[in-house]
Amino acid sequence: MAFDPAMHELSARWAERDRFVVLETAFGVGSRFLAIWAAWRADPRRCRSLHFIAIEAQPPDADALRRTEHDSETQALAIELIAAWPALTPNLHSLDFDDGRVHLLLIVNDLRNGLRELVAEVDAFWLDRAMIGAPGEVWQPRLCKRLARLAAPNATLSSVSADPELVAGLRSAGFEMTVQPNSTLGKFAPRFGPSRPPARRTAAASSSRDAVIIGAGLAGCATAAALAAQGWTVTLIDRHPEPATEASGNSAGVFHGVVHAHDGHHARFNRAAALQASRTFGRMLEGARPKDAQSQAALGSVDGSVDGLVVGSVDGLVRLGSRLADLASMTELLLERRLPPGFVQALDAAQASRLAGVALADAAWFYPTAGWMRPRWLARSWLDEAARACTFVGGVEVQTLRNIDDRWVLLDRHDAPIANAANLVLANAGGAQRLLAGLATAPIDWPLQSVRGQSSRIALDACLRAPKLPLSGAGYVLPTVDGSLVFGATAQADDADPAVRNSDHLENAVRLAQLSRDFGSVQHLPPGAFEGRTAWRCVAADRLPLIGAVPDAWAGGSNEGAWDQPRFVPRRSGLFMFTALGSRGITWSPLGAQVLASMMTGAPIPLEASLLDAIDPARFLSRANRRKAAVDSADAG
């Protein structure tokens, strides 16, 4: 890489800081990322964490990266980058290196849309000539304004272009510009700070780096680990003596993306979540396995075995039930949506049957990096990761919340204090709404529902074999779990019956037979052959989670007209929620925790801005406000 006059400033600028954020408008083959990563590694006064954001409409594939030659300082880092390189779906991809201290956020999008979807505070910008466009392009002023929206105080900018219109646009946006023979340098020093919507300013208002999390299921445990990784201390509270006791205590479950003809919020969020889940679980399984070669060889590479117990797999999942008529239509849809085979493939029935190890009647989707996990093992593993920074308090139920001197105080049913912190995360499923209702005279009525689910399991014998890969569709079935076939699950709204019911076992058996005729005999087993577990899922009306800062609905008043988008709704300082994971807790918890932790700490958020709106707890307020505005407009007409 040619000498860049802005590179030499990095050491002084990131010295002993908690976080430093770089944005490059073209990743290329990663030369600048590798150079900055190497400089960070070599600097004894480096920042605690380095975030590098790259926007690239057509990133290279792993083979192209392998063919690239690097100097001796970056070759070893390039090998790590290639090993972590993702399936290049049109998403934000968050890759971690150096024990989670170096983060690469790869945005697969064109520059204009990539900047629009990014939520971050950037300390240093590098603008590439090819991505800036030709002189005089009409969108350059808009580009400059978007850069200013992302700029942290005193952010620097380096560009290979000296186009007068671009320089003028950057100056107008608040950058002090200096034009040099081979480059243009800038520093962000606006007369007035850029305005950001309330939902994009949710980083903790105080300098305190502590949080209390209520709920020790997958959401709470994943968030505890994510905050601990960013240097925070956490107290995790649950009403049960042990973590992962309710829905997160099921024996096992699947994780995967989805393919929809209309690539809307559900498909895009599930895709992003599934990709993050695969990266996270692969790392966790690898870290838990024995490191010596003999033990590795004994365990093999197919499953995730920890101390002889198979805790999960990221080796693929077959999903049935495509609404498309044939394999050709499925393949065409993948091409239209630019979904690469590393993420999902369309298979005919014979191909899918060979992979699954059981007979399948129809074409199916194959997700190569999806799989299954034991949720209780995940929860405990996250707590192990956070151990030095996280205190678990079990067997305590929070009855009331109070905000006293800008700290959240948690009280039990006797009004005795349990814990307090500057920041509070409600990760206790439907219990979050009960606690929030006590904070205001006009609480928000979130459309949440409790859904009862019952899973089933039967012992395997010579006449019945488990699939080689997990299958999902109308139901799901897993590879062998503790010598049993695990499948399910029912879904009954507003059903509080805790009993394990034979009728539900039969319903699960019918769905199992619909996945493959090889399981048809299960429907005829006597009731005593089944075991099961019942748990309740919290589900939002739109089937997406609630992740983010809690809206300050009682702030109301004349500004309510600006609440047509969730990001504009005011927020309650230091109060966050992560709930309504439904039946997708395993898939959603890794990404959801990273998103929430980034919101709280001010780190770049690894999810598109439009998807942040889709999972924002304020979205129902905005929808109600838009409906009211439409009615008022119709009445006025």
Short mmCIF file of C-alpha atoms in Angstrom, two decimals, residues 124-369:
data_model
loop_
_atom_site.label_atom_id
_atom_site.label_comp_id
_atom_site.label_asym_id
_atom_site.label_seq_id
_atom_site.Cartn_x
_atom_site.Cartn_y
_atom_site.Cartn_z
CA ALA A 124 -10.83 8.46 10.96
CA PHE A 125 -12.15 8.31 7.39
CA TRP A 126 -10.39 7.10 4.25
CA LEU A 127 -12.20 7.96 0.99
CA ASP A 128 -11.32 5.93 -2.07
CA ARG A 129 -11.32 7.60 -5.49
CA ALA A 130 -13.37 4.92 -7.23
CA MET A 131 -16.06 5.08 -4.58
CA ILE A 132 -16.23 8.87 -4.45
CA GLY A 133 -17.30 9.08 -8.06
CA ALA A 134 -16.52 11.43 -10.89
CA PRO A 135 -16.13 15.18 -10.27
CA GLY A 136 -19.43 16.99 -10.20
CA GLU A 137 -21.63 14.02 -9.34
CA VAL A 138 -24.81 15.44 -7.86
CA TRP A 139 -24.81 13.18 -4.81
CA GLN A 140 -21.47 14.38 -3.47
CA PRO A 141 -23.03 16.97 -1.09
CA ARG A 142 -25.25 14.25 0.33
CA LEU A 143 -22.19 12.04 0.81
CA CYS A 144 -20.46 14.83 2.72
CA LYS A 145 -23.46 15.32 5.02
CA ARG A 146 -23.59 11.59 5.75
CA LEU A 147 -19.91 11.57 6.63
CA ALA A 148 -20.51 14.50 9.01
CA ARG A 149 -23.40 12.60 10.62
CA LEU A 150 -21.01 9.74 11.36
CA ALA A 151 -18.03 11.84 12.44
CA ALA A 152 -16.85 11.86 16.04
CA PRO A 153 -15.45 15.12 17.46
CA ASN A 154 -12.09 15.91 15.83
CA ALA A 155 -12.43 13.07 13.34
CA THR A 156 -9.87 13.11 10.55
CA LEU A 157 -10.38 12.44 6.85
CA SER A 158 -7.99 11.42 4.12
CA SER A 159 -8.89 11.31 0.43
CA VAL A 160 -6.96 10.61 -2.75
CA SER A 161 -9.27 13.05 -4.56
CA ALA A 162 -8.72 16.79 -4.70
CA ASP A 163 -11.93 17.44 -6.62
CA PRO A 164 -12.90 21.06 -5.78
CA GLU A 165 -16.59 20.20 -5.44
CA LEU A 166 -15.85 17.40 -3.02
CA VAL A 167 -13.53 19.62 -0.96
CA ALA A 168 -16.17 22.36 -0.92
CA GLY A 169 -18.84 19.87 0.14
CA LEU A 170 -16.71 18.56 3.00
CA ARG A 171 -15.99 22.10 4.17
CA SER A 172 -19.69 22.89 4.08
CA ALA A 173 -20.37 19.76 6.16
CA GLY A 174 -17.94 20.90 8.89
CA PHE A 175 -14.53 19.54 7.86
CA GLU A 176 -11.49 21.83 7.82
CA MET A 177 -9.75 20.80 4.60
CA THR A 178 -6.12 20.94 3.46
CA VAL A 179 -5.33 20.09 -0.17
CA GLN A 180 -1.91 18.53 -0.76
CA PRO A 181 -0.24 17.34 -4.02
CA ASN A 182 -1.26 13.69 -3.68
CA SER A 183 -4.04 13.82 -1.12
CA THR A 184 -6.65 15.84 0.68
CA LEU A 185 -6.74 15.88 4.46
CA GLY A 186 -9.53 17.08 6.71
CA LYS A 187 -10.52 17.47 10.34
CA PHE A 188 -14.07 17.57 11.61
CA ALA A 189 -14.60 20.87 13.42
CA PRO A 190 -18.19 21.99 12.79
CA ARG A 191 -19.64 25.18 14.18
CA PHE A 192 -22.64 23.17 15.33
CA GLY A 193 -22.71 19.49 16.24
CA PRO A 194 -24.73 17.18 13.95
CA SER A 195 -28.12 16.21 15.34
CA ARG A 196 -28.83 12.53 15.89
CA PRO A 197 -32.22 10.94 16.60
CA PRO A 198 -32.80 9.85 20.21
CA ALA A 199 -32.57 6.15 19.36
CA ARG A 200 -29.13 6.76 17.83
CA ARG A 201 -27.89 8.50 20.98
CA THR A 202 -28.62 5.74 23.44
CA ALA A 203 -25.10 5.17 24.74
CA ALA A 204 -25.05 5.43 28.52
CA ALA A 205 -25.46 9.03 29.56
CA SER A 206 -23.19 8.68 32.60
CA SER A 207 -19.53 7.69 32.62
CA SER A 208 -20.40 4.66 34.73
CA ARG A 209 -19.71 1.38 32.95
CA ASP A 210 -21.98 -0.87 34.98
CA ALA A 211 -25.29 -2.55 34.24
CA VAL A 212 -27.88 -4.77 35.88
CA ILE A 213 -29.60 -7.33 33.67
CA ILE A 214 -32.87 -8.94 34.74
CA GLY A 215 -33.32 -12.38 33.22
CA ALA A 216 -30.65 -15.07 32.86
CA GLY A 217 -31.92 -16.80 29.75
CA LEU A 218 -30.16 -16.68 26.41
CA ALA A 219 -30.80 -12.95 25.93
CA GLY A 220 -29.53 -11.94 29.36
CA CYS A 221 -26.49 -14.22 29.38
CA ALA A 222 -25.44 -13.21 25.85
CA THR A 223 -25.79 -9.53 26.76
CA ALA A 224 -23.74 -10.01 29.92
CA ALA A 225 -20.92 -11.53 27.86
CA ALA A 226 -21.14 -8.79 25.21
CA LEU A 227 -20.96 -5.99 27.80
CA ALA A 228 -18.15 -7.71 29.71
CA ALA A 229 -16.17 -7.96 26.47
CA GLN A 230 -16.43 -4.16 26.17
CA GLY A 231 -15.05 -3.63 29.66
CA TRP A 232 -18.28 -3.28 31.63
CA THR A 233 -19.21 -4.88 34.94
CA VAL A 234 -22.56 -6.64 35.08
CA THR A 235 -24.94 -7.99 37.72
CA LEU A 236 -27.26 -10.65 36.27
CA ILE A 237 -30.43 -11.36 38.25
CA ASP A 238 -32.92 -14.16 37.80
CA ARG A 239 -35.89 -15.35 39.81
CA HIS A 240 -34.65 -18.94 39.52
CA PRO A 241 -31.62 -20.26 41.41
CA GLU A 242 -29.85 -21.23 38.17
CA PRO A 243 -29.55 -19.53 34.76
CA ALA A 244 -31.35 -20.82 31.66
CA THR A 245 -34.22 -22.36 33.60
CA GLU A 246 -37.29 -21.40 31.55
CA ALA A 247 -37.50 -21.50 27.72
CA SER A 248 -33.70 -21.38 27.53
CA GLY A 249 -33.63 -24.63 29.49
CA ASN A 250 -34.95 -26.76 26.62
CA SER A 251 -32.73 -29.69 25.71
CA ALA A 252 -31.75 -28.34 22.29
CA GLY A 253 -32.93 -26.20 19.39
CA VAL A 254 -32.07 -25.15 15.85
CA PHE A 255 -30.73 -21.95 14.32
CA HIS A 256 -30.92 -20.90 10.65
CA GLY A 257 -31.78 -18.10 8.28
CA VAL A 258 -34.80 -17.83 6.00
CA VAL A 259 -35.37 -17.09 2.33
CA HIS A 260 -38.35 -14.97 1.32
CA ALA A 261 -39.31 -13.82 -2.16
CA HIS A 262 -39.88 -10.40 -0.59
CA ASP A 263 -36.57 -9.79 1.15
CA GLY A 264 -38.16 -7.74 3.92
CA HIS A 265 -37.24 -7.05 7.52
CA HIS A 266 -37.92 -10.58 8.75
CA ALA A 267 -35.75 -12.25 6.11
CA ARG A 268 -32.94 -9.72 6.41
CA PHE A 269 -32.85 -9.77 10.21
CA ASN A 270 -32.98 -13.56 10.36
CA ARG A 271 -30.20 -13.76 7.78
CA ALA A 272 -27.97 -11.37 9.72
CA ALA A 273 -28.74 -13.16 12.99
CA ALA A 274 -28.09 -16.63 11.56
CA LEU A 275 -24.73 -15.57 10.15
CA GLN A 276 -23.69 -14.06 13.49
CA ALA A 277 -24.94 -17.15 15.33
CA SER A 278 -22.84 -19.42 13.13
CA ARG A 279 -19.69 -17.35 13.74
CA THR A 280 -20.36 -17.14 17.47
CA PHE A 281 -21.20 -20.79 18.02
CA GLY A 282 -18.31 -21.98 15.86
CA ARG A 283 -15.93 -19.94 18.03
CA MET A 284 -17.51 -21.17 21.25
CA LEU A 285 -17.39 -24.82 20.19
CA GLU A 286 -13.80 -24.51 19.03
CA GLY A 287 -12.78 -22.82 22.28
CA ALA A 288 -14.41 -25.53 24.38
CA ARG A 289 -12.83 -28.47 22.56
CA PRO A 290 -9.52 -30.04 23.65
CA LYS A 291 -6.56 -28.38 21.99
CA ASP A 292 -4.23 -31.39 21.73
CA ALA A 293 -4.18 -33.22 18.42
CA GLN A 294 -4.99 -36.65 19.90
CA SER A 295 -8.17 -35.44 21.59
CA GLN A 296 -9.21 -33.50 18.48
CA ALA A 297 -8.82 -36.61 16.36
CA ALA A 298 -10.84 -38.67 18.83
CA LEU A 299 -13.71 -36.19 18.81
CA GLY A 300 -13.73 -35.73 15.07
CA SER A 301 -14.87 -32.60 13.22
CA VAL A 302 -18.58 -33.21 12.60
CA ASP A 303 -20.13 -32.34 15.94
CA GLY A 304 -19.39 -29.97 18.78
CA SER A 305 -18.34 -32.33 21.56
CA VAL A 306 -17.35 -30.94 24.95
CA ASP A 307 -16.12 -33.43 27.54
CA GLY A 308 -17.81 -36.20 25.57
CA LEU A 309 -21.18 -34.40 25.46
CA VAL A 310 -22.41 -33.26 22.06
CA VAL A 311 -23.56 -29.69 22.68
CA GLY A 312 -24.30 -28.59 19.14
CA SER A 313 -23.21 -28.36 15.54
CA VAL A 314 -22.66 -25.69 12.88
CA ASP A 315 -22.41 -28.24 10.06
CA GLY A 316 -25.66 -27.42 8.28
CA LEU A 317 -29.45 -27.67 8.39
CA VAL A 318 -32.06 -28.72 5.84
CA ARG A 319 -35.23 -26.63 5.77
CA LEU A 320 -38.41 -27.87 4.08
CA GLY A 321 -41.59 -26.15 3.12
CA SER A 322 -40.53 -23.71 0.41
CA ARG A 323 -43.53 -21.90 -1.01
CA LEU A 324 -41.96 -21.97 -4.47
CA ALA A 325 -43.22 -24.59 -6.87
CA ASP A 326 -39.96 -26.14 -8.02
CA LEU A 327 -36.18 -26.24 -7.72
CA ALA A 328 -35.70 -23.91 -10.70
CA SER A 329 -37.78 -21.20 -9.03
CA MET A 330 -35.84 -21.60 -5.80
CA THR A 331 -32.52 -21.30 -7.63
CA GLU A 332 -33.72 -18.24 -9.53
CA LEU A 333 -34.74 -16.57 -6.28
CA LEU A 334 -31.26 -17.09 -4.81
CA LEU A 335 -29.73 -15.39 -7.84
CA GLU A 336 -32.19 -12.49 -7.61
CA ARG A 337 -31.41 -11.95 -3.93
CA ARG A 338 -27.65 -12.43 -4.37
CA LEU A 339 -27.58 -15.15 -1.73
CA PRO A 340 -24.38 -17.17 -2.15
CA PRO A 341 -24.09 -20.95 -1.68
CA GLY A 342 -22.01 -20.36 1.44
CA PHE A 343 -25.23 -19.12 3.08
CA VAL A 344 -28.00 -21.14 1.41
CA GLN A 345 -28.46 -23.62 -1.43
CA ALA A 346 -31.52 -24.98 -3.25
CA LEU A 347 -31.49 -28.80 -3.40
CA ASP A 348 -33.77 -31.30 -5.08
CA ALA A 349 -35.35 -34.00 -2.95
CA ALA A 350 -32.66 -36.58 -3.70
CA GLN A 351 -29.79 -34.21 -2.82
CA ALA A 352 -31.52 -33.06 0.35
CA SER A 353 -32.26 -36.67 1.38
CA ARG A 354 -28.59 -37.66 1.02
CA LEU A 355 -27.51 -34.76 3.23
CA ALA A 356 -30.22 -35.31 5.82
CA GLY A 357 -29.85 -39.08 5.93
CA VAL A 358 -33.63 -39.60 5.76
CA ALA A 359 -36.12 -39.64 2.89
CA LEU A 360 -37.48 -36.23 1.89
CA ALA A 361 -40.29 -35.82 -0.62
CA ASP A 362 -39.66 -32.29 -1.89
CA ALA A 363 -36.95 -29.81 -2.77
CA ALA A 364 -35.44 -28.05 0.24
CA TRP A 365 -33.15 -25.25 1.35
CA PHE A 366 -29.76 -26.22 2.72
CA TYR A 367 -28.01 -23.77 5.08
CA PRO A 368 -24.37 -24.93 5.27
CA THR A 369 -23.44 -23.00 8.43
#
